[in-house]
Amino acid sequence: LDLSCKSREFLQVNLFWKYLNYSEQSRASVSPASMQMALVQDTRDVASGYECLIDLMNQMGKLLVLIFFIIKENTGALLPAMLMPTAMGLFIYFRSKPMLEISDAAGDKSTQLLEVTQEACQKYRIIADYQQRPQVCELFEEHSRSVSEAEIPMNVMKTNNTYFPQWLGPLFT
């Protein structure tokens, strides 16, 4: 159904429409790089999260059917069947705030990189006339490196989050 792309498109169009209706004061308080980041990256993340929520609801439905079957056939297996989703819920609860903080830090670094890029593009003539290309390139490299460094903890946490349910299954089996 391409739900993620349709959701992203809907969010992008409405966010851009909202931005165009900002007052002058509101528009001045939002940098173009922040707006670009929101339109490109953040809307994709929100749409992906929505799709994951739909998948989670699907998996919860399957789990409820499975628990019903377990209760009917083998009541001794009910405890692990209830503990596993509880453990996963606790894991999500305790990991969501740190993940949000790490993601925000990486997003801020990406926004700064976009701002440097945008400023260099807008002021290229001045940069070229005063032979500042190496300095601007070093500044860009520094910001690019900081984005990569900020994304490492986020990627590690995402990997751990992905593997936790897979590790939990054999443990409960």
PDB file of C-alpha atoms in Angstrom:
ATOM      1  CA  LEU A   1       0.000   0.000   0.000  1.00  0.00           C
ATOM      2  CA  ASP A   2       3.064   2.238   0.288  1.00  0.00           C
ATOM      3  CA  LEU A   3       1.717   3.638   3.545  1.00  0.00           C
ATOM      4  CA  SER A   4       5.061   5.099   4.599  1.00  0.00           C
ATOM      5  CA  CYS A   5       5.509   7.121   1.394  1.00  0.00           C
ATOM      6  CA  LYS A   6       1.919   8.353   1.385  1.00  0.00           C
ATOM      7  CA  SER A   7       2.211   9.396   5.041  1.00  0.00           C
ATOM      8  CA  ARG A   8       5.540  11.130   4.394  1.00  0.00           C
ATOM      9  CA  GLU A   9       4.109  12.982   1.410  1.00  0.00           C
ATOM     10  CA  PHE A  10       1.068  14.082   3.435  1.00  0.00           C
ATOM     11  CA  LEU A  11       3.287  15.341   6.271  1.00  0.00           C
ATOM     12  CA  GLN A  12       5.672  17.144   3.927  1.00  0.00           C
ATOM     13  CA  VAL A  13       2.923  18.956   2.039  1.00  0.00           C
ATOM     14  CA  ASN A  14       1.129  20.031   5.208  1.00  0.00           C
ATOM     15  CA  LEU A  15       4.317  21.072   6.997  1.00  0.00           C
ATOM     16  CA  PHE A  16       5.388  23.136   3.996  1.00  0.00           C
ATOM     17  CA  TRP A  17       1.899  24.659   3.771  1.00  0.00           C
ATOM     18  CA  LYS A  18       2.078  25.535   7.465  1.00  0.00           C
ATOM     19  CA  TYR A  19       5.527  27.097   6.982  1.00  0.00           C
ATOM     20  CA  LEU A  20       4.237  29.271   4.138  1.00  0.00           C
ATOM     21  CA  ASN A  21       1.521  30.563   6.478  1.00  0.00           C
ATOM     22  CA  TYR A  22       3.958  31.505   9.275  1.00  0.00           C
ATOM     23  CA  SER A  23       4.134  35.111  10.352  1.00  0.00           C
ATOM     24  CA  GLU A  24       7.333  37.005   9.516  1.00  0.00           C
ATOM     25  CA  GLN A  25       8.472  36.656  13.120  1.00  0.00           C
ATOM     26  CA  SER A  26       7.839  32.894  13.166  1.00  0.00           C
ATOM     27  CA  ARG A  27       9.548  32.398   9.822  1.00  0.00           C
ATOM     28  CA  ALA A  28      12.600  34.322  11.039  1.00  0.00           C
ATOM     29  CA  SER A  29      12.882  32.060  14.087  1.00  0.00           C
ATOM     30  CA  VAL A  30      13.086  28.901  11.921  1.00  0.00           C
ATOM     31  CA  SER A  31      16.289  28.538   9.938  1.00  0.00           C
ATOM     32  CA  PRO A  32      15.991  27.274   6.360  1.00  0.00           C
ATOM     33  CA  ALA A  33      18.242  24.346   7.284  1.00  0.00           C
ATOM     34  CA  SER A  34      15.891  23.359  10.113  1.00  0.00           C
ATOM     35  CA  MET A  35      12.963  23.533   7.733  1.00  0.00           C
ATOM     36  CA  GLN A  36      14.805  21.414   5.167  1.00  0.00           C
ATOM     37  CA  MET A  37      15.692  18.885   7.849  1.00  0.00           C
ATOM     38  CA  ALA A  38      12.085  18.723   9.015  1.00  0.00           C
ATOM     39  CA  LEU A  39      10.778  18.340   5.470  1.00  0.00           C
ATOM     40  CA  VAL A  40      13.266  15.691   4.377  1.00  0.00           C
ATOM     41  CA  GLN A  41      14.417  13.722   7.420  1.00  0.00           C
ATOM     42  CA  ASP A  42      11.877  14.266  10.178  1.00  0.00           C
ATOM     43  CA  THR A  43       8.807  13.617   8.052  1.00  0.00           C
ATOM     44  CA  ARG A  44      10.396  10.379   6.834  1.00  0.00           C
ATOM     45  CA  ASP A  45      11.081   9.336  10.427  1.00  0.00           C
ATOM     46  CA  VAL A  46       7.522  10.109  11.544  1.00  0.00           C
ATOM     47  CA  ALA A  47       6.029   8.233   8.585  1.00  0.00           C
ATOM     48  CA  SER A  48       8.308   5.276   9.270  1.00  0.00           C
ATOM     49  CA  GLY A  49       7.263   5.335  12.925  1.00  0.00           C
ATOM     50  CA  TYR A  50       3.613   5.331  11.908  1.00  0.00           C
ATOM     51  CA  GLU A  51       4.216   2.311   9.688  1.00  0.00           C
ATOM     52  CA  CYS A  52       6.013   0.564  12.559  1.00  0.00           C
ATOM     53  CA  LEU A  53       3.058   1.314  14.830  1.00  0.00           C
ATOM     54  CA  ILE A  54       0.710  -0.349  12.324  1.00  0.00           C
ATOM     55  CA  ASP A  55       3.055  -3.368  12.184  1.00  0.00           C
ATOM     56  CA  LEU A  56       3.156  -3.447  15.993  1.00  0.00           C
ATOM     57  CA  MET A  57      -0.628  -3.528  16.146  1.00  0.00           C
ATOM     58  CA  ASN A  58      -0.591  -6.406  13.644  1.00  0.00           C
ATOM     59  CA  GLN A  59       1.918  -8.323  15.771  1.00  0.00           C
ATOM     60  CA  MET A  60      -0.099  -7.633  18.939  1.00  0.00           C
ATOM     61  CA  GLY A  61      -3.175  -9.122  17.255  1.00  0.00           C
ATOM     62  CA  LYS A  62      -1.198 -12.240  16.365  1.00  0.00           C
ATOM     63  CA  LEU A  63       0.122 -12.398  19.927  1.00  0.00           C
ATOM     64  CA  LEU A  64      -3.387 -12.218  21.369  1.00  0.00           C
ATOM     65  CA  VAL A  65      -4.515 -15.082  19.132  1.00  0.00           C
ATOM     66  CA  LEU A  66      -1.434 -17.064  20.182  1.00  0.00           C
ATOM     67  CA  ILE A  67      -2.062 -16.410  23.885  1.00  0.00           C
ATOM     68  CA  PHE A  68      -5.682 -17.465  23.480  1.00  0.00           C
ATOM     69  CA  PHE A  69      -4.509 -20.705  21.839  1.00  0.00           C
ATOM     70  CA  ILE A  70      -1.944 -21.290  24.605  1.00  0.00           C
ATOM     71  CA  ILE A  71      -4.549 -20.766  27.320  1.00  0.00           C
ATOM     72  CA  LYS A  72      -6.822 -23.247  25.579  1.00  0.00           C
ATOM     73  CA  GLU A  73      -4.150 -25.935  25.008  1.00  0.00           C
ATOM     74  CA  ASN A  74      -1.367 -25.539  27.584  1.00  0.00           C
ATOM     75  CA  THR A  75      -1.858 -23.260  30.557  1.00  0.00           C
ATOM     76  CA  GLY A  76       1.717 -23.950  31.771  1.00  0.00           C
ATOM     77  CA  ALA A  77       3.121 -21.951  28.857  1.00  0.00           C
ATOM     78  CA  LEU A  78       1.025 -18.922  29.743  1.00  0.00           C
ATOM     79  CA  LEU A  79       3.624 -17.387  32.085  1.00  0.00           C
ATOM     80  CA  PRO A  80       6.409 -17.143  29.454  1.00  0.00           C
ATOM     81  CA  ALA A  81       3.875 -15.971  26.874  1.00  0.00           C
ATOM     82  CA  MET A  82       2.922 -13.100  29.182  1.00  0.00           C
ATOM     83  CA  LEU A  83       6.424 -12.320  30.459  1.00  0.00           C
ATOM     84  CA  MET A  84       7.981 -11.912  27.021  1.00  0.00           C
ATOM     85  CA  PRO A  85       5.727  -9.011  25.871  1.00  0.00           C
ATOM     86  CA  THR A  86       6.081  -7.484  29.337  1.00  0.00           C
ATOM     87  CA  ALA A  87       9.887  -7.633  29.062  1.00  0.00           C
ATOM     88  CA  MET A  88       9.713  -6.097  25.610  1.00  0.00           C
ATOM     89  CA  GLY A  89       7.424  -3.330  26.858  1.00  0.00           C
ATOM     90  CA  LEU A  90       9.793  -2.529  29.730  1.00  0.00           C
ATOM     91  CA  PHE A  91      12.733  -2.538  27.324  1.00  0.00           C
ATOM     92  CA  ILE A  92      10.948  -0.059  25.063  1.00  0.00           C
ATOM     93  CA  TYR A  93       9.959   2.111  28.022  1.00  0.00           C
ATOM     94  CA  PHE A  94      13.511   2.394  29.357  1.00  0.00           C
ATOM     95  CA  ARG A  95      15.150   2.803  25.930  1.00  0.00           C
ATOM     96  CA  SER A  96      12.798   5.348  24.361  1.00  0.00           C
ATOM     97  CA  LYS A  97      14.068   8.447  26.196  1.00  0.00           C
ATOM     98  CA  PRO A  98      17.792   7.767  25.584  1.00  0.00           C
ATOM     99  CA  MET A  99      17.040   6.934  21.939  1.00  0.00           C
ATOM    100  CA  LEU A 100      15.140  10.189  21.533  1.00  0.00           C
ATOM    101  CA  GLU A 101      18.017  12.177  23.071  1.00  0.00           C
ATOM    102  CA  ILE A 102      20.596  10.501  20.834  1.00  0.00           C
ATOM    103  CA  SER A 103      18.422  11.011  17.747  1.00  0.00           C
ATOM    104  CA  ASP A 104      17.903  14.681  18.594  1.00  0.00           C
ATOM    105  CA  ALA A 105      21.653  15.189  18.989  1.00  0.00           C
ATOM    106  CA  ALA A 106      22.295  13.565  15.595  1.00  0.00           C
ATOM    107  CA  GLY A 107      19.512  15.651  14.045  1.00  0.00           C
ATOM    108  CA  ASP A 108      21.006  18.848  15.449  1.00  0.00           C
ATOM    109  CA  LYS A 109      24.391  17.967  13.945  1.00  0.00           C
ATOM    110  CA  SER A 110      22.762  17.270  10.574  1.00  0.00           C
ATOM    111  CA  THR A 111      20.975  20.614  10.734  1.00  0.00           C
ATOM    112  CA  GLN A 112      24.279  22.370  11.438  1.00  0.00           C
ATOM    113  CA  LEU A 113      25.825  20.612   8.426  1.00  0.00           C
ATOM    114  CA  LEU A 114      22.926  21.792   6.253  1.00  0.00           C
ATOM    115  CA  GLU A 115      23.384  25.341   7.544  1.00  0.00           C
ATOM    116  CA  VAL A 116      27.094  25.307   6.661  1.00  0.00           C
ATOM    117  CA  THR A 117      26.292  23.932   3.210  1.00  0.00           C
ATOM    118  CA  GLN A 118      23.573  26.481   2.614  1.00  0.00           C
ATOM    119  CA  GLU A 119      25.730  29.379   3.763  1.00  0.00           C
ATOM    120  CA  ALA A 120      28.643  28.252   1.580  1.00  0.00           C
ATOM    121  CA  CYS A 121      26.367  28.000  -1.448  1.00  0.00           C
ATOM    122  CA  GLN A 122      24.842  31.424  -0.812  1.00  0.00           C
ATOM    123  CA  LYS A 123      28.196  33.103  -0.192  1.00  0.00           C
ATOM    124  CA  TYR A 124      30.271  31.221  -2.738  1.00  0.00           C
ATOM    125  CA  ARG A 125      31.357  34.334  -4.614  1.00  0.00           C
ATOM    126  CA  ILE A 126      32.811  35.881  -1.439  1.00  0.00           C
ATOM    127  CA  ILE A 127      34.495  32.589  -0.495  1.00  0.00           C
ATOM    128  CA  ALA A 128      36.056  32.287  -3.955  1.00  0.00           C
ATOM    129  CA  ASP A 129      37.089  35.946  -4.192  1.00  0.00           C
ATOM    130  CA  TYR A 130      38.896  35.844  -0.842  1.00  0.00           C
ATOM    131  CA  GLN A 131      40.345  32.376  -1.506  1.00  0.00           C
ATOM    132  CA  GLN A 132      38.661  30.802   1.506  1.00  0.00           C
ATOM    133  CA  ARG A 133      37.743  27.487  -0.143  1.00  0.00           C
ATOM    134  CA  PRO A 134      40.149  25.385   1.988  1.00  0.00           C
ATOM    135  CA  GLN A 135      38.852  26.917   5.229  1.00  0.00           C
ATOM    136  CA  VAL A 136      35.221  26.405   4.219  1.00  0.00           C
ATOM    137  CA  CYS A 137      36.015  22.859   3.141  1.00  0.00           C
ATOM    138  CA  GLU A 138      37.651  22.196   6.533  1.00  0.00           C
ATOM    139  CA  LEU A 139      34.593  23.611   8.283  1.00  0.00           C
ATOM    140  CA  PHE A 140      32.344  21.364   6.203  1.00  0.00           C
ATOM    141  CA  GLU A 141      34.577  18.356   6.922  1.00  0.00           C
ATOM    142  CA  GLU A 142      34.453  19.090  10.647  1.00  0.00           C
ATOM    143  CA  HIS A 143      30.644  19.260  10.628  1.00  0.00           C
ATOM    144  CA  SER A 144      30.391  16.161   8.451  1.00  0.00           C
ATOM    145  CA  ARG A 145      32.609  14.258  10.877  1.00  0.00           C
ATOM    146  CA  SER A 146      30.504  15.429  13.830  1.00  0.00           C
ATOM    147  CA  VAL A 147      27.369  14.106  12.085  1.00  0.00           C
ATOM    148  CA  SER A 148      29.026  10.729  11.604  1.00  0.00           C
ATOM    149  CA  GLU A 149      30.199  10.647  15.221  1.00  0.00           C
ATOM    150  CA  ALA A 150      26.723  11.566  16.472  1.00  0.00           C
ATOM    151  CA  GLU A 151      25.129   8.811  14.386  1.00  0.00           C
ATOM    152  CA  ILE A 152      27.352   6.037  15.798  1.00  0.00           C
ATOM    153  CA  PRO A 153      25.598   5.792  19.197  1.00  0.00           C
ATOM    154  CA  MET A 154      22.229   6.033  17.457  1.00  0.00           C
ATOM    155  CA  ASN A 155      23.103   3.161  15.113  1.00  0.00           C
ATOM    156  CA  VAL A 156      24.439   1.063  17.996  1.00  0.00           C
ATOM    157  CA  MET A 157      21.237   1.615  19.961  1.00  0.00           C
ATOM    158  CA  LYS A 158      19.096   0.805  16.906  1.00  0.00           C
ATOM    159  CA  THR A 159      21.022  -2.431  16.394  1.00  0.00           C
ATOM    160  CA  ASN A 160      20.598  -3.406  20.045  1.00  0.00           C
ATOM    161  CA  ASN A 161      16.900  -2.546  19.860  1.00  0.00           C
ATOM    162  CA  THR A 162      16.527  -4.725  16.778  1.00  0.00           C
ATOM    163  CA  TYR A 163      18.285  -7.720  18.319  1.00  0.00           C
ATOM    164  CA  PHE A 164      16.667  -7.600  21.756  1.00  0.00           C
ATOM    165  CA  PRO A 165      13.461  -9.430  20.709  1.00  0.00           C
ATOM    166  CA  GLN A 166      15.553 -11.949  18.786  1.00  0.00           C
ATOM    167  CA  TRP A 167      17.653 -12.637  21.904  1.00  0.00           C
ATOM    168  CA  LEU A 168      14.569 -12.765  24.080  1.00  0.00           C
ATOM    169  CA  GLY A 169      12.893 -15.510  22.017  1.00  0.00           C
ATOM    170  CA  PRO A 170      15.500 -18.224  22.668  1.00  0.00           C
ATOM    171  CA  LEU A 171      15.729 -17.168  26.307  1.00  0.00           C
ATOM    172  CA  PHE A 172      12.018 -17.804  26.846  1.00  0.00           C
ATOM    173  CA  THR A 173      12.055 -20.952  24.734  1.00  0.00           C
TER     174      THR A 173
END
